[in-house]
Coordinates of C-alpha atoms in Angstrom, one line a residue:
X22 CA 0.0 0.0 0.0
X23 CA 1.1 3.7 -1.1
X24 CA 1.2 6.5 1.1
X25 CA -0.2 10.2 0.7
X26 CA -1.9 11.9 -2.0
X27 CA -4.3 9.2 -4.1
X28 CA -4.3 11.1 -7.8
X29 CA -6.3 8.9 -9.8
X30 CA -9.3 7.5 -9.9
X31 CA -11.5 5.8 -12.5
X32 CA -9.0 5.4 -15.0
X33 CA -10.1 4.0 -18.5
X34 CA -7.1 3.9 -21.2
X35 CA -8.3 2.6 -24.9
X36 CA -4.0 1.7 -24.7
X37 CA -3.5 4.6 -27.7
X38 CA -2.5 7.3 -25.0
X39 CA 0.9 7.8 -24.7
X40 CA 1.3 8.8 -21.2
X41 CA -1.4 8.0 -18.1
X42 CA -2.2 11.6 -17.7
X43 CA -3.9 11.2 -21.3
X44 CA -6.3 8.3 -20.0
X45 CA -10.0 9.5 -18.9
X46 CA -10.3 9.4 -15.0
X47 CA -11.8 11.3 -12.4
X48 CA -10.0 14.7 -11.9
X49 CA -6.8 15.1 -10.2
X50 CA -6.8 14.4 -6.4
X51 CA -10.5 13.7 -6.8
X52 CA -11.3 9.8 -5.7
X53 CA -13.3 7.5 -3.7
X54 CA -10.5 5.0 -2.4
X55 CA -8.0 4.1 0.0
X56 CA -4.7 3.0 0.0
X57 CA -5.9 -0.8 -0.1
X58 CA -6.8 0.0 -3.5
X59 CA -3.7 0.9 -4.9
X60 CA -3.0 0.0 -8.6
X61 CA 0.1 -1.7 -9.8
X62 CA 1.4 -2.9 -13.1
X63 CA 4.1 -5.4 -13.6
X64 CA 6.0 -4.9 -17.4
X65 CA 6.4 -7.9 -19.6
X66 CA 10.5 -6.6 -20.0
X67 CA 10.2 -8.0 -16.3
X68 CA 9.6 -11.6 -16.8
X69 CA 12.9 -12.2 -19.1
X70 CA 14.9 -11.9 -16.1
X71 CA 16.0 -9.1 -13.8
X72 CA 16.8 -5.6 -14.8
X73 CA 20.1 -4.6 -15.8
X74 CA 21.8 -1.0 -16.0
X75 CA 25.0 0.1 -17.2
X76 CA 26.2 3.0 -14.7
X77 CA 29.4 5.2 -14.2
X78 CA 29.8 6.6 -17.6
X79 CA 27.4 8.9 -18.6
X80 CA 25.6 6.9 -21.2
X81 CA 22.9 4.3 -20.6
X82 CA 25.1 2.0 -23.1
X83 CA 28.4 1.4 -21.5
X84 CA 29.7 1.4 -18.1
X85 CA 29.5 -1.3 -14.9
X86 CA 27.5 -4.2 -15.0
X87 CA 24.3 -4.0 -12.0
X88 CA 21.9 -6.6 -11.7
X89 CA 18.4 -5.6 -10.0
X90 CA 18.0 -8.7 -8.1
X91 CA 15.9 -10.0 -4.7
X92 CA 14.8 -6.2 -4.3
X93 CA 18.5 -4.8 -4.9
X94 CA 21.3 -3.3 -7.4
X95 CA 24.6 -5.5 -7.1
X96 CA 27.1 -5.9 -9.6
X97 CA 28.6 -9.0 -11.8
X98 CA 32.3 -10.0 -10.9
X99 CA 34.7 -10.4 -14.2
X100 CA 35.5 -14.1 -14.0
X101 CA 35.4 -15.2 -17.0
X102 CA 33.7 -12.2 -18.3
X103 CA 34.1 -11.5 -22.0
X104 CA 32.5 -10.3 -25.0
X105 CA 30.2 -13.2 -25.0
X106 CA 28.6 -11.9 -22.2
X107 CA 28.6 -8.6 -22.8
X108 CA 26.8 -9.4 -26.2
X109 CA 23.6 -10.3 -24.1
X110 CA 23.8 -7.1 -21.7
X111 CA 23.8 -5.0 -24.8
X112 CA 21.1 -7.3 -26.4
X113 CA 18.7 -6.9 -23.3
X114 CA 19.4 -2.7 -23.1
X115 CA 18.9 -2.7 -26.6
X116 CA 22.0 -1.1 -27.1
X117 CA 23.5 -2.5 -30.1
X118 CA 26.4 -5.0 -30.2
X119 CA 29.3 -5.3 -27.5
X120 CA 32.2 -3.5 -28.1
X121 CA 34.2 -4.5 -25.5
X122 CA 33.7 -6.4 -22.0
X123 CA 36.1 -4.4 -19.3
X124 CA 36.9 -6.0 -16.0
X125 CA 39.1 -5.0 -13.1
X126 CA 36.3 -1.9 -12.6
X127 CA 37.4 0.3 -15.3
X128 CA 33.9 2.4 -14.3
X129 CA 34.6 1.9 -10.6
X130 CA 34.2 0.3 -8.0
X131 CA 30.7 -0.6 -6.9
X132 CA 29.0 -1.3 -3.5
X133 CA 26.6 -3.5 -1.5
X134 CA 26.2 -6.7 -3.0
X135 CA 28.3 -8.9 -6.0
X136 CA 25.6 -11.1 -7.3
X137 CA 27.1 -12.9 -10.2
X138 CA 30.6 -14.5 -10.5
X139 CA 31.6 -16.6 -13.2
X140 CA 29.2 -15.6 -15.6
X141 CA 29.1 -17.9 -18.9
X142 CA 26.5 -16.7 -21.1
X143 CA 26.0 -18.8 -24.7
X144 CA 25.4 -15.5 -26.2
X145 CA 21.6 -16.6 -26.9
X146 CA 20.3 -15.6 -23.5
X147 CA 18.1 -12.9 -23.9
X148 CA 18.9 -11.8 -20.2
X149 CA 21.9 -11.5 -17.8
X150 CA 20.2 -13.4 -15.3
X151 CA 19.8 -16.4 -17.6
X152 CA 23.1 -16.9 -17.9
X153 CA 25.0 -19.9 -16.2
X154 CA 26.9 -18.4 -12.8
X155 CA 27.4 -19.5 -9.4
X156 CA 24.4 -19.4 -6.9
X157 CA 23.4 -15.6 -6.6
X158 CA 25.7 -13.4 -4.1
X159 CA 28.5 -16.5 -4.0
X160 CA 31.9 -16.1 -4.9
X161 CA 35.2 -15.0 -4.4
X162 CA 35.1 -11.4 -5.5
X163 CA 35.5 -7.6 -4.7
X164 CA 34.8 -4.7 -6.0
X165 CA 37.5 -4.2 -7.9
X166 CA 36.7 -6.8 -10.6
X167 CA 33.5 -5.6 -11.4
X168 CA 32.2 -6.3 -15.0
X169 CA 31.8 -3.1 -17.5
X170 CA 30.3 -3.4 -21.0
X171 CA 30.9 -1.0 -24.0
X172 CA 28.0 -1.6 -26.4
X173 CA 27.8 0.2 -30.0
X174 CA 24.9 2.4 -28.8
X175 CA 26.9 4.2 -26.6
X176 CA 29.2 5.9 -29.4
X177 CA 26.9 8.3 -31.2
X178 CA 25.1 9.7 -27.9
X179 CA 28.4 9.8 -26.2
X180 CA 30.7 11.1 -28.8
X181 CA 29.2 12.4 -32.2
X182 CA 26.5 15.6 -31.6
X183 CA 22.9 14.9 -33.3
X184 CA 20.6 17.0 -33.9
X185 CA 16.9 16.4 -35.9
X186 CA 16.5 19.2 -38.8
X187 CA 13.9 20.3 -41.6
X188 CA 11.0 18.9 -38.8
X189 CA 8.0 20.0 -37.3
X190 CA 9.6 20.4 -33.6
X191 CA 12.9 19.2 -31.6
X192 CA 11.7 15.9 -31.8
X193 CA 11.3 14.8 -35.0
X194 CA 12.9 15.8 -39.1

């Protein structure tokens, strides 16, 4: 259950709008319910296995390894991380292909929790946390050899200036 301010109420989306706010409900702050009512949604990008996020550098395309798992953010040790691996983190972000797999933490040194060590993906998985390891949070690491990725997505947002022309706003041309 939610705490506070309750803003919707009798929401009914035909699925076309492209935000919540455009759905028809009851006006803002205006509602009949209590917290025991609280919506939720759970996305089918959750079921594949748990979230991943590159962090460190900048760019949601490169940078150390975390794994959402069990409620937290830990990262992936480098034993016997490679490109193979990295192939499927870059796969699930939808950033392009791997560029390059760094170890040793070339984007620093995490904190809390290691949850994967010896990661062996095929290169089919569609998600991290399909990929053959030890049991989660077992190994023989520290922070130190976290995992980074480098995929191909990261090199035009990170390096090369883009702009849309010749269009109707900033957002499209």
């Amino acid at each position: 259950e939610g705490k506070g301010q309750i803003w919707l109420d009798e929401v009914n989306c035909t699925g076309e709008e492209k935000a919540l706010r455009e759905c028809r409900a009851k006006p803002w702050g205006e509602h009949n319910c209590n917290h025991v009512e609280d919506a939720s949604v759970e996305c089918s990008g959750n079921s594949e296995g748990d979230q991943v996020r590159l962090v460190n550098y900048g760019n949601r395309c490169a940078g150390r390894v975390e794994i959402f798992h069990n409620h937290q953010w830990g990262t992936v040790c480098d034993d016997n991380w490679d490109l193979v691996d990295a192939e499927v983190v870059c796969r699930q972000l939808d950033c392009g292909r791997a560029l390059s797999a760094p170890g040793r933490a070339q984007f620093g040194r995490g904190d809390g929790i290691i949850w994967m060590d010896e990661t062996n993906c095929t290169g089919t998985e569609s998600a991290l946390s399909s990929c053959p390891a030890r049991p989660w949070g077992t190994g023989n690491c520290y922070h130190g050899e976290d995992a980074g990725v480098v995929c191909s997505g990261s090199i035009v947002s990170a390096f090369a200036p883009l702009r849309l022309v010749n269009g109707s706003g900033r957002c499209s041309g």
